[in-house]
Amino acid sequence: MLAAMPDSAPSPLSAGGPALRDGGDACPGTLRLHRADDGALARVRVPGGVLSADRAEALLAAAGRFGDGELHLTSRGNVQLRGLGAECGGGLAELLAGAGLLPSAAHERARNIVASPLAGLDGSPALGERLAELDALVCASAAAASLSGRFLFALDDGRGDVDALGADVTLIADGDAFLLRIGPGDEVFRIPAAEGPRAALRAAEAFLRAARDSGAWRVKDLPAPVRSELVRAVGTAVGPAEHRPRPRTAKAPEPGTHGPGGRHGPGGTPETTPGSGAAPETTPGPGYAPETTPGSTDALPDAHRHANPHGPAHTAAPDHPPQAPPASAAALAVDVPLGRLTPGQWRLLTATARRYGGELRLTPWRGIVVPGPFTGAEAADALGALAAAGLITSPDSPWTGVGACIGRPGCAKSLADVRAEAGAALGPAGRLPVYWSGCERRCGHPHGEWIDVVATPDGHRISYVRGERRYPPATVRDDPAALAAAVAAARARAL
């Protein structure tokens, strides 16, 4: 079936020459550091967000030895190290390679793969073997080394969570098959599950051929006729297309305990059930676009308290684990305020993983899933410790759905310390996610339905976004109380 989709020619990079688009792809990696106002930064790709406890400890060691000691989650389930010295590259690469976090130097920025974080933990299909196979295929492909750091693969377990993120190549579990989606379109192609990873790689290689003339970084950037021809070519190789609309809003795992049937609420009864179709119509979690750099070292004195430069410090309401834990849990899920983890928080998460399931799963919503199994008492104890450390363990936290770009002081282009402003404006959890941006670039903004807050020379512009439609904005000038009230009202917007 797949033989009709030919391998692409070796990339210029693999042949020893410069990549055709190298001058424009500024995405950082571990071998190519990015200079920021707070020092150099490295982005460590973690395919599917899956980290063994040993590799998690290696990341903490790298952050402490070369950077500011903290670990910053990105909108693709990767890890960013900040405050690095300009000359640390060789030592950092050696440490990460020794831990298995840098399996191919040529592909280190191409290993962008997101996966459903709860796959195999709540009754949904497991994706671990297919994830490992796809990563290995990417690293073995000379052509794939030319993929930009912006290109994204997604493996969805059928619930529609990462399918909604608008990846360039998406595999969606559907019974004993995968549905292959190319770019943001609504057409999918049914292929046997065993052939899914190789079909995804071949589709990415076909994109590289299609992008030669336009220099497009991603499928959505191709001229419309070229994009249509790419989809047609893939269909010729794998079979007829089916119509399956892409979910327009991503649904992040809710903080708390999870097991077969969905998230466990008080008393241990499932509250949600993962489906095999589009994402459920429930309160959305933010589905992030090409990843940005979370984590200002000044924005969060601790995980729940922000110094408000315009008034008294604001303390978020504490999170609480379920009062009546379930009899058992397959996994715990926590969110991380603005994606910034202190060494103590990371160490606690790693120790919890080592004691139970042995791994962490970083989510595209700057959260972490800790697979078990756990007894009910173990789950309650672990959630209690994680909450005490400042992590979000309850969906009613004021931090739920709140995101921001790095802002000042880490980004010279930002007009404001939007992370501190987001903390100062915290209130009851809103229906809609909100994203604060320090400039018009809106790095890392959500997909789907969300509230857009942008710092401008005149104050802050607040607008409601739904899909490709942006509604008329309101501008709030230099008045923190009015800004907080306007954001809360916008997040409570009725359907």
CSV table of C-alpha atoms in Angstrom, one decimal:
chain,number,residue,atom,x,y,z
A,1,MET,CA,0.0,0.0,0.0
A,2,LEU,CA,2.7,2.4,1.0
A,3,ALA,CA,5.1,1.5,-1.8
A,4,ALA,CA,3.4,4.0,-4.1
A,5,MET,CA,4.5,6.9,-1.9
A,6,PRO,CA,8.2,7.2,-2.8
A,7,ASP,CA,11.0,8.2,-0.4
A,8,SER,CA,12.2,11.8,-1.0
A,9,ALA,CA,15.8,12.5,-2.1
A,10,PRO,CA,18.4,13.1,0.6
A,11,SER,CA,18.1,16.5,2.1
A,12,PRO,CA,20.9,19.1,1.6
A,13,LEU,CA,21.6,18.8,5.3
A,14,SER,CA,22.2,15.1,5.2
A,15,ALA,CA,24.5,15.6,2.1
A,16,GLY,CA,26.6,18.0,4.1
A,17,GLY,CA,25.3,21.2,2.6
A,18,PRO,CA,23.2,24.0,4.2
A,19,ALA,CA,19.4,23.4,4.6
A,20,LEU,CA,17.5,25.4,2.0
A,21,ARG,CA,15.5,27.3,4.7
A,22,ASP,CA,18.1,27.4,7.4
A,23,GLY,CA,18.3,31.1,7.5
A,24,GLY,CA,14.7,31.6,8.5
A,25,ASP,CA,14.0,28.8,10.9
A,26,ALA,CA,14.9,30.3,14.3
A,27,CYS,CA,13.4,27.5,16.4
A,28,PRO,CA,15.9,26.7,19.2
A,29,GLY,CA,17.1,23.2,20.1
A,30,THR,CA,19.7,21.7,22.3
A,31,LEU,CA,22.5,22.2,19.7
A,32,ARG,CA,21.2,25.6,18.5
A,33,LEU,CA,20.6,27.8,21.4
A,34,HIS,CA,18.6,31.0,21.3
A,35,ARG,CA,19.7,34.2,22.8
A,36,ALA,CA,17.1,35.8,25.1
A,37,ASP,CA,17.2,38.8,27.5
A,38,ASP,CA,17.7,36.4,30.4
A,39,GLY,CA,20.4,34.4,28.8
A,40,ALA,CA,20.6,31.6,26.2
A,41,LEU,CA,17.8,29.0,26.1
A,42,ALA,CA,17.6,25.5,24.8
A,43,ARG,CA,14.5,23.5,23.8
A,44,VAL,CA,14.7,19.8,24.5
A,45,ARG,CA,12.3,17.8,22.3
A,46,VAL,CA,10.4,15.1,24.3
A,47,PRO,CA,8.4,13.1,21.7
A,48,GLY,CA,4.9,12.5,23.0
A,49,GLY,CA,5.9,14.3,26.2
A,50,VAL,CA,7.0,10.9,27.6
A,51,LEU,CA,9.9,11.0,30.1
A,52,SER,CA,11.3,8.2,32.1
A,53,ALA,CA,12.2,9.1,35.7
A,54,ASP,CA,15.9,8.8,34.8
A,55,ARG,CA,15.6,11.2,31.9
A,56,ALA,CA,13.6,13.6,34.1
A,57,GLU,CA,16.4,13.6,36.6
A,58,ALA,CA,18.9,14.3,33.7
A,59,LEU,CA,16.9,17.4,32.7
A,60,LEU,CA,16.9,18.7,36.2
A,61,ALA,CA,20.7,18.2,36.4
A,62,ALA,CA,21.1,20.1,33.1
A,63,ALA,CA,18.9,23.0,34.3
A,64,GLY,CA,20.9,23.2,37.5
A,65,ARG,CA,24.4,22.8,36.0
A,66,PHE,CA,24.0,25.1,33.0
A,67,GLY,CA,20.8,27.2,33.5
A,68,ASP,CA,18.7,29.0,36.1
A,69,GLY,CA,17.7,25.7,37.7
A,70,GLU,CA,14.1,25.7,36.6
A,71,LEU,CA,12.3,23.8,33.9
A,72,HIS,CA,9.8,25.4,31.6
A,73,LEU,CA,7.1,23.4,29.8
A,74,THR,CA,6.2,24.4,26.2
A,75,SER,CA,3.0,24.2,24.2
A,76,ARG,CA,4.2,21.0,22.5
A,77,GLY,CA,5.0,19.0,25.6
A,78,ASN,CA,8.7,19.8,25.4
A,79,VAL,CA,11.1,21.2,28.0
A,80,GLN,CA,12.9,24.5,27.8
A,81,LEU,CA,16.0,25.4,29.8
A,82,ARG,CA,16.6,29.1,30.4
A,83,GLY,CA,19.4,31.3,31.7
A,84,LEU,CA,22.1,29.3,30.0
A,85,GLY,CA,25.6,30.5,29.6
A,86,ALA,CA,26.6,31.2,26.0
A,87,GLU,CA,29.4,28.6,26.0
A,88,CYS,CA,27.4,25.7,27.6
A,89,GLY,CA,26.4,24.0,24.3
A,90,GLY,CA,28.9,21.2,24.3
A,91,GLY,CA,28.5,20.2,27.9
A,92,LEU,CA,24.7,20.4,27.6
A,93,ALA,CA,24.6,18.2,24.5
A,94,GLU,CA,26.9,15.6,26.1
A,95,LEU,CA,24.7,15.4,29.2
A,96,LEU,CA,21.5,15.1,27.2
A,97,ALA,CA,22.9,12.6,24.7
A,98,GLY,CA,24.1,10.4,27.6
A,99,ALA,CA,20.6,10.3,29.0
A,100,GLY,CA,19.1,9.3,25.6
A,101,LEU,CA,17.5,12.7,25.1
A,102,LEU,CA,19.5,13.5,21.9
A,103,PRO,CA,19.4,10.3,19.8
A,104,SER,CA,20.2,12.1,16.5
A,105,ALA,CA,22.0,15.4,16.3
A,106,ALA,CA,20.7,15.9,12.7
A,107,HIS,CA,17.1,15.5,13.8
A,108,GLU,CA,17.0,17.2,17.2
A,109,ARG,CA,14.7,19.9,16.0
A,110,ALA,CA,12.5,17.6,13.8
A,111,ARG,CA,11.4,15.4,16.7
A,112,ASN,CA,8.2,17.4,17.3
A,113,ILE,CA,5.5,14.8,18.2
A,114,VAL,CA,2.6,15.4,20.5
A,115,ALA,CA,0.4,12.5,21.8
A,116,SER,CA,-2.8,12.1,23.8
A,117,PRO,CA,-1.4,12.3,27.4
A,118,LEU,CA,-4.0,9.8,28.8
A,119,ALA,CA,-3.6,7.2,26.0
A,120,GLY,CA,-3.9,3.7,27.5
A,121,LEU,CA,-4.7,5.0,31.0
A,122,ASP,CA,-8.4,5.6,31.0
A,123,GLY,CA,-9.8,3.0,28.6
A,124,SER,CA,-8.4,4.6,25.5
A,125,PRO,CA,-5.9,2.9,23.2
A,126,ALA,CA,-2.2,2.9,24.2
A,127,LEU,CA,0.1,4.7,21.8
A,128,GLY,CA,3.5,4.0,23.3
A,129,GLU,CA,4.8,1.5,20.7
A,130,ARG,CA,3.6,3.6,17.8
A,131,LEU,CA,5.1,6.8,19.3
A,132,ALA,CA,8.5,5.1,19.7
A,133,GLU,CA,8.3,3.7,16.2
A,134,LEU,CA,7.5,7.1,14.7
A,135,ASP,CA,10.3,8.8,16.6
A,136,ALA,CA,12.8,6.1,15.4
A,137,LEU,CA,11.6,6.5,11.8
A,138,VAL,CA,12.0,10.2,11.8
A,139,CYS,CA,15.5,9.9,13.2
A,140,ALA,CA,16.4,7.3,10.6
A,141,SER,CA,15.2,9.5,7.7
A,142,ALA,CA,17.8,11.6,5.9
A,143,ALA,CA,15.0,13.7,4.4
A,144,ALA,CA,13.3,14.3,7.8
A,145,ALA,CA,16.3,16.2,9.0
A,146,SER,CA,15.2,19.1,6.8
A,147,LEU,CA,11.8,19.4,8.6
A,148,SER,CA,11.6,22.8,10.3
A,149,GLY,CA,11.4,23.1,14.1
A,150,ARG,CA,7.8,24.2,13.5
A,151,PHE,CA,6.6,21.1,11.7
A,152,LEU,CA,4.4,18.9,14.0
A,153,PHE,CA,3.3,15.3,14.2
A,154,ALA,CA,0.4,14.2,16.4
A,155,LEU,CA,-0.8,10.8,17.7
A,156,ASP,CA,-4.4,11.0,18.9
A,157,ASP,CA,-5.9,8.1,20.8
A,158,GLY,CA,-9.4,8.9,19.3
A,159,ARG,CA,-10.7,11.5,21.8
A,160,GLY,CA,-9.7,14.4,19.6
A,161,ASP,CA,-7.5,16.2,22.1
A,162,VAL,CA,-4.3,16.5,20.0
A,163,ASP,CA,-6.1,16.2,16.7
A,164,ALA,CA,-7.5,19.7,17.6
A,165,LEU,CA,-4.0,21.2,17.7
A,166,GLY,CA,-3.6,21.6,14.0
A,167,ALA,CA,-0.6,19.4,13.5
A,168,ASP,CA,0.9,18.9,10.0
A,169,VAL,CA,0.6,15.1,10.1
A,170,THR,CA,-1.9,13.5,12.5
A,171,LEU,CA,-2.6,9.8,13.2
A,172,ILE,CA,-6.0,9.2,14.9
A,173,ALA,CA,-6.6,5.8,16.5
A,174,ASP,CA,-9.8,4.2,15.2
A,175,GLY,CA,-10.4,0.6,16.2
A,176,ASP,CA,-7.7,-1.5,14.5
A,177,ALA,CA,-6.7,1.3,12.2
A,178,PHE,CA,-5.3,4.8,12.1
A,179,LEU,CA,-6.9,7.7,10.3
A,180,LEU,CA,-4.2,9.9,8.7
A,181,ARG,CA,-4.8,13.6,8.4
A,182,ILE,CA,-2.6,16.0,6.4
A,183,GLY,CA,-2.6,19.5,7.7
A,184,PRO,CA,-5.8,21.3,8.9
A,185,GLY,CA,-8.2,19.8,6.4
A,186,ASP,CA,-11.3,17.6,7.2
A,187,GLU,CA,-10.2,14.7,4.9
A,188,VAL,CA,-8.6,11.6,6.5
A,189,PHE,CA,-7.3,8.3,5.1
A,190,ARG,CA,-7.8,4.9,6.8
A,191,ILE,CA,-4.7,2.8,7.1
A,192,PRO,CA,-3.8,-0.3,9.1
A,193,ALA,CA,-2.5,0.5,12.5
A,194,ALA,CA,0.8,-1.2,11.9
A,195,GLU,CA,1.5,1.0,8.9
A,196,GLY,CA,0.6,4.3,10.7
A,197,PRO,CA,4.0,5.6,11.7
A,198,ARG,CA,5.6,4.9,8.4
A,199,ALA,CA,2.7,6.5,6.6
A,200,ALA,CA,3.1,9.6,8.8
A,201,LEU,CA,6.8,9.8,7.9
A,202,ARG,CA,6.1,9.3,4.2
A,203,ALA,CA,3.5,12.1,4.4
A,204,ALA,CA,6.1,14.4,6.0
A,205,GLU,CA,8.6,13.6,3.3
A,206,ALA,CA,6.0,14.3,0.6
A,207,PHE,CA,5.4,17.7,2.2
A,208,LEU,CA,9.2,18.5,1.9
A,209,ARG,CA,9.0,17.8,-1.8
A,210,ALA,CA,5.8,19.9,-2.1
A,211,ALA,CA,7.4,22.8,-0.2
A,212,ARG,CA,10.6,23.1,-2.3
A,213,ASP,CA,9.4,25.9,-4.5
A,214,SER,CA,7.4,27.9,-1.8
A,215,GLY,CA,9.8,27.4,1.1
A,216,ALA,CA,6.8,26.7,3.4
A,217,TRP,CA,7.5,25.6,6.9
A,218,ARG,CA,4.2,23.8,7.5
A,219,VAL,CA,1.4,22.3,5.5
A,220,LYS,CA,-0.9,25.2,6.2
A,221,ASP,CA,1.7,27.5,4.7
A,222,LEU,CA,1.6,25.8,1.3
A,223,PRO,CA,-0.2,27.6,-1.5
A,224,ALA,CA,-3.8,26.2,-1.7
A,225,PRO,CA,-3.3,24.3,-5.0
A,226,VAL,CA,0.0,22.8,-3.7
A,227,ARG,CA,-1.7,21.7,-0.5
A,228,SER,CA,-4.5,20.1,-2.3
A,229,GLU,CA,-2.1,18.2,-4.6
A,230,LEU,CA,-0.2,17.0,-1.5
A,231,VAL,CA,-3.4,15.6,0.0
A,232,ARG,CA,-4.3,14.0,-3.3
A,233,ALA,CA,-0.9,12.4,-3.7
A,234,VAL,CA,-1.1,10.9,-0.2
A,235,GLY,CA,-4.6,9.6,-1.0
A,236,THR,CA,-3.3,8.0,-4.2
A,237,ALA,CA,-0.8,6.1,-2.1
A,238,VAL,CA,-3.0,5.0,0.8
A,239,GLY,CA,-6.6,4.9,-0.4
A,240,PRO,CA,-9.8,6.9,-0.6
A,241,ALA,CA,-10.5,9.8,1.7
A,242,GLU,CA,-13.1,9.9,4.4
A,243,HIS,CA,-14.7,13.1,5.8
A,244,ARG,CA,-14.0,13.7,9.5
A,245,PRO,CA,-14.0,17.3,10.6
A,246,ARG,CA,-11.0,18.2,12.8
A,247,PRO,CA,-12.1,19.2,16.3
A,248,ARG,CA,-11.9,22.9,16.7
A,249,THR,CA,-11.2,23.0,20.4
A,250,ALA,CA,-8.7,21.0,22.3
A,251,LYS,CA,-9.6,19.4,25.7
A,252,ALA,CA,-6.7,19.2,28.2
A,253,PRO,CA,-6.8,16.4,30.9
A,254,GLU,CA,-8.5,17.8,33.9
A,255,PRO,CA,-6.3,17.9,37.1
A,256,GLY,CA,-7.1,15.1,39.5
A,257,THR,CA,-7.2,11.3,39.2
A,258,HIS,CA,-8.0,9.3,36.1
A,259,GLY,CA,-8.9,5.7,35.4
A,260,PRO,CA,-11.0,3.6,33.0
A,261,GLY,CA,-14.0,5.6,32.0
A,262,GLY,CA,-12.5,9.1,32.5
A,263,ARG,CA,-11.6,11.5,35.2
A,264,HIS,CA,-12.7,10.4,38.7
A,265,GLY,CA,-14.7,12.9,40.7
A,266,PRO,CA,-15.6,12.7,44.4
A,267,GLY,CA,-16.5,9.2,45.3
A,268,GLY,CA,-14.5,7.7,42.5
A,269,THR,CA,-17.2,7.8,39.8
A,270,PRO,CA,-16.0,8.7,36.3
A,271,GLU,CA,-17.0,12.2,35.2
A,272,THR,CA,-16.0,11.9,31.5
A,273,THR,CA,-15.5,9.1,29.1
A,274,PRO,CA,-13.0,9.4,26.3
A,275,GLY,CA,-14.7,8.8,22.9
A,276,SER,CA,-13.5,7.7,19.6
A,277,GLY,CA,-14.8,10.8,17.8
A,278,ALA,CA,-14.4,14.5,18.1
A,279,ALA,CA,-13.5,16.2,21.4
A,280,PRO,CA,-16.5,16.5,23.7
A,281,GLU,CA,-18.3,19.8,24.0
A,282,THR,CA,-17.1,20.7,27.4
A,283,THR,CA,-15.1,23.5,28.9
A,284,PRO,CA,-12.0,23.7,26.7
A,285,GLY,CA,-8.4,23.6,27.7
A,286,PRO,CA,-6.1,25.8,25.6
A,287,GLY,CA,-4.8,24.2,22.4
A,288,TYR,CA,-1.5,25.9,21.7
A,289,ALA,CA,-0.1,26.9,18.3
A,290,PRO,CA,3.6,26.8,17.5
A,291,GLU,CA,5.3,26.7,20.8
A,292,THR,CA,6.7,29.7,22.6
A,293,THR,CA,8.9,30.1,25.6
A,294,PRO,CA,7.2,30.0,29.0
A,295,GLY,CA,8.8,30.9,32.2
A,296,SER,CA,10.0,34.3,33.4
A,297,THR,CA,12.2,33.9,36.5
A,298,ASP,CA,10.6,37.0,38.1
A,299,ALA,CA,6.9,36.4,37.2
A,300,LEU,CA,6.3,33.8,39.9
A,301,PRO,CA,7.9,34.1,43.3
A,302,ASP,CA,6.2,30.8,43.9
A,303,ALA,CA,3.6,28.7,42.0
A,304,HIS,CA,0.6,30.4,43.5
A,305,ARG,CA,1.6,34.0,44.4
A,306,HIS,CA,2.3,36.9,42.1
A,307,ALA,CA,3.6,40.3,43.2
A,308,ASN,CA,1.2,42.8,41.8
A,309,PRO,CA,3.1,46.0,40.9
A,310,HIS,CA,-0.1,48.0,41.1
A,311,GLY,CA,-1.3,46.9,44.4
A,312,PRO,CA,-1.3,44.2,47.1
A,313,ALA,CA,-0.1,40.7,46.3
A,314,HIS,CA,-2.7,38.3,45.0
A,315,THR,CA,-2.9,34.8,46.3
A,316,ALA,CA,-4.8,32.2,44.3
A,317,ALA,CA,-7.2,29.9,46.1
A,318,PRO,CA,-5.6,26.7,47.1
A,319,ASP,CA,-6.2,23.5,45.2
A,320,HIS,CA,-7.6,20.4,46.9
A,321,PRO,CA,-7.5,16.8,45.9
A,322,PRO,CA,-10.8,14.9,45.8
A,323,GLN,CA,-12.4,14.7,49.3
A,324,ALA,CA,-13.4,11.1,48.7
A,325,PRO,CA,-10.7,9.4,46.6
A,326,PRO,CA,-11.6,6.6,44.2
A,327,ALA,CA,-10.7,3.0,45.1
A,328,SER,CA,-7.9,3.2,42.6
A,329,ALA,CA,-6.5,5.4,39.8
A,330,ALA,CA,-4.5,4.7,36.7
A,331,ALA,CA,-3.0,8.2,36.6
A,332,LEU,CA,-2.8,11.6,38.2
A,333,ALA,CA,-2.9,14.8,36.3
A,334,VAL,CA,-1.7,18.2,37.4
A,335,ASP,CA,-1.4,21.6,35.7
A,336,VAL,CA,1.6,23.9,36.1
A,337,PRO,CA,0.9,27.6,36.5
A,338,LEU,CA,2.3,29.3,33.4
A,339,GLY,CA,4.4,26.2,32.7
A,340,ARG,CA,7.2,27.1,35.2
A,341,LEU,CA,8.6,24.4,37.5
A,342,THR,CA,11.0,24.9,40.4
A,343,PRO,CA,13.6,22.3,41.1
A,344,GLY,CA,11.7,21.2,44.1
A,345,GLN,CA,8.5,20.7,42.1
A,346,TRP,CA,10.3,18.8,39.4
A,347,ARG,CA,12.1,16.6,42.0
A,348,LEU,CA,8.7,15.8,43.6
A,349,LEU,CA,7.1,14.9,40.3
A,350,THR,CA,10.1,12.7,39.4
A,351,ALA,CA,10.1,10.9,42.8
A,352,THR,CA,6.3,10.3,42.4
A,353,ALA,CA,6.8,8.8,39.0
A,354,ARG,CA,9.7,6.6,40.2
A,355,ARG,CA,7.6,5.3,43.0
A,356,TYR,CA,4.6,4.3,40.8
A,357,GLY,CA,4.5,4.1,37.0
A,358,GLY,CA,8.1,5.1,36.3
A,359,GLU,CA,7.4,7.9,33.8
A,360,LEU,CA,6.0,11.4,33.4
A,361,ARG,CA,3.9,12.6,30.5
A,362,LEU,CA,4.2,16.3,29.6
A,363,THR,CA,1.1,17.7,28.0
A,364,PRO,CA,0.7,20.3,25.2
A,365,TRP,CA,-1.3,22.3,27.8
A,366,ARG,CA,1.7,22.8,30.1
A,367,GLY,CA,0.5,20.1,32.5
A,368,ILE,CA,1.9,16.7,33.6
A,369,VAL,CA,0.3,13.2,33.8
A,370,VAL,CA,1.8,10.8,36.2
A,371,PRO,CA,0.8,7.2,35.3
A,372,GLY,CA,0.2,4.7,38.1
A,373,PRO,CA,-1.3,2.5,39.2
A,374,PHE,CA,-2.3,4.1,42.5
A,375,THR,CA,-4.6,2.9,45.3
A,376,GLY,CA,-7.1,5.5,46.4
A,377,ALA,CA,-5.1,6.4,49.4
A,378,GLU,CA,-1.9,6.7,47.4
A,379,ALA,CA,-3.6,8.9,44.9
A,380,ALA,CA,-4.9,11.2,47.6
A,381,ASP,CA,-1.6,11.4,49.4
A,382,ALA,CA,0.3,12.1,46.1
A,383,LEU,CA,-2.2,14.8,45.0
A,384,GLY,CA,-2.0,16.4,48.5
A,385,ALA,CA,1.8,16.6,48.3
A,386,LEU,CA,1.7,18.0,44.7
A,387,ALA,CA,-0.9,20.6,45.7
A,388,ALA,CA,1.2,21.6,48.7
A,389,ALA,CA,4.1,22.1,46.3
A,390,GLY,CA,2.1,24.7,44.3
A,391,LEU,CA,0.8,22.6,41.4
A,392,ILE,CA,-2.8,22.6,40.2
A,393,THR,CA,-4.6,19.5,41.3
A,394,SER,CA,-8.2,20.6,40.9
A,395,PRO,CA,-10.1,21.9,37.8
A,396,ASP,CA,-11.6,24.8,39.7
A,397,SER,CA,-8.2,26.5,40.3
A,398,PRO,CA,-8.0,30.1,39.2
A,399,TRP,CA,-5.0,29.1,37.1
A,400,THR,CA,-7.0,26.7,35.0
A,401,GLY,CA,-7.0,27.9,31.3
A,402,VAL,CA,-4.6,30.9,32.0
A,403,GLY,CA,-1.7,31.2,29.6
A,404,ALA,CA,0.9,33.8,28.7
A,405,CYS,CA,3.9,34.3,26.5
A,406,ILE,CA,7.2,35.0,28.3
A,407,GLY,CA,6.8,38.8,28.3
A,408,ARG,CA,9.2,41.0,30.1
A,409,PRO,CA,11.9,40.6,31.3
A,410,GLY,CA,12.7,37.6,29.2
A,411,CYS,CA,11.6,39.0,25.8
A,412,ALA,CA,12.8,42.4,24.5
A,413,LYS,CA,9.8,42.7,22.1
A,414,SER,CA,7.3,42.5,24.9
A,415,LEU,CA,5.6,45.7,26.1
A,416,ALA,CA,4.7,44.3,29.5
A,417,ASP,CA,5.4,41.7,32.2
A,418,VAL,CA,2.2,39.8,31.1
A,419,ARG,CA,2.9,36.9,33.4
A,420,ALA,CA,2.8,39.1,36.5
A,421,GLU,CA,-0.3,40.8,35.0
A,422,ALA,CA,-2.0,37.4,34.4
A,423,GLY,CA,-1.3,36.5,38.0
A,424,ALA,CA,-2.6,39.8,39.3
A,425,ALA,CA,-5.8,39.4,37.3
A,426,LEU,CA,-6.6,35.9,38.6
A,427,GLY,CA,-10.2,35.2,39.6
A,428,PRO,CA,-12.7,32.3,39.5
A,429,ALA,CA,-12.0,29.8,36.7
A,430,GLY,CA,-13.6,31.0,33.6
A,431,ARG,CA,-15.5,29.1,30.9
A,432,LEU,CA,-13.0,30.2,28.2
A,433,PRO,CA,-9.2,30.0,28.3
A,434,VAL,CA,-7.4,33.3,28.3
A,435,TYR,CA,-4.0,34.0,26.8
A,436,TRP,CA,-1.9,37.1,27.6
A,437,SER,CA,0.6,38.3,25.0
A,438,GLY,CA,3.2,41.0,25.3
A,439,CYS,CA,3.1,42.0,21.7
A,440,GLU,CA,1.2,41.5,18.5
A,441,ARG,CA,3.1,38.3,17.7
A,442,ARG,CA,1.0,36.4,20.3
A,443,CYS,CA,3.6,33.6,20.5
A,444,GLY,CA,2.0,30.3,21.6
A,445,HIS,CA,-1.6,31.5,21.5
A,446,PRO,CA,-4.4,28.9,21.7
A,447,HIS,CA,-6.5,27.4,18.9
A,448,GLY,CA,-10.3,27.3,18.9
A,449,GLU,CA,-12.3,29.5,21.2
A,450,TRP,CA,-10.4,31.8,23.6
A,451,ILE,CA,-9.9,35.2,25.0
A,452,ASP,CA,-7.0,37.2,23.6
A,453,VAL,CA,-5.3,39.8,25.8
A,454,VAL,CA,-2.6,41.8,24.1
A,455,ALA,CA,-0.4,44.5,25.7
A,456,THR,CA,-0.3,47.6,23.5
A,457,PRO,CA,1.2,51.1,23.9
A,458,ASP,CA,-2.3,52.3,25.0
A,459,GLY,CA,-3.0,49.5,27.5
A,460,HIS,CA,-4.5,46.1,26.9
A,461,ARG,CA,-6.7,45.0,24.0
A,462,ILE,CA,-9.2,42.2,24.9
A,463,SER,CA,-11.0,40.2,22.2
A,464,TYR,CA,-13.0,37.0,21.8
A,465,VAL,CA,-11.6,34.6,19.2
A,466,ARG,CA,-13.5,31.6,17.8
A,467,GLY,CA,-11.8,29.7,15.1
A,468,GLU,CA,-10.7,32.1,12.4
A,469,ARG,CA,-13.1,34.8,13.5
A,470,ARG,CA,-12.0,37.6,15.8
A,471,TYR,CA,-14.8,39.7,17.4
A,472,PRO,CA,-14.5,43.5,18.0
A,473,PRO,CA,-12.1,44.2,20.8
A,474,ALA,CA,-12.3,46.3,23.9
A,475,THR,CA,-9.3,48.3,25.2
A,476,VAL,CA,-8.6,48.8,28.8
A,477,ARG,CA,-6.1,51.5,29.7
A,478,ASP,CA,-3.7,51.5,32.7
A,479,ASP,CA,-6.2,50.3,35.3
A,480,PRO,CA,-5.4,46.9,36.8
A,481,ALA,CA,-8.8,46.5,38.5
A,482,ALA,CA,-10.7,47.3,35.4
A,483,LEU,CA,-8.4,45.0,33.4
A,484,ALA,CA,-9.1,42.0,35.8
A,485,ALA,CA,-12.8,42.7,35.6
A,486,ALA,CA,-12.9,42.9,31.9
A,487,VAL,CA,-10.9,39.6,31.5
A,488,ALA,CA,-13.2,37.8,34.0
A,489,ALA,CA,-16.3,39.0,32.1
A,490,ALA,CA,-14.8,37.9,28.8
A,491,ARG,CA,-13.9,34.5,30.1
A,492,ALA,CA,-17.5,34.0,31.4
A,493,ARG,CA,-18.9,34.7,27.9
A,494,ALA,CA,-22.0,32.6,27.2
A,495,LEU,CA,-22.1,30.1,24.3
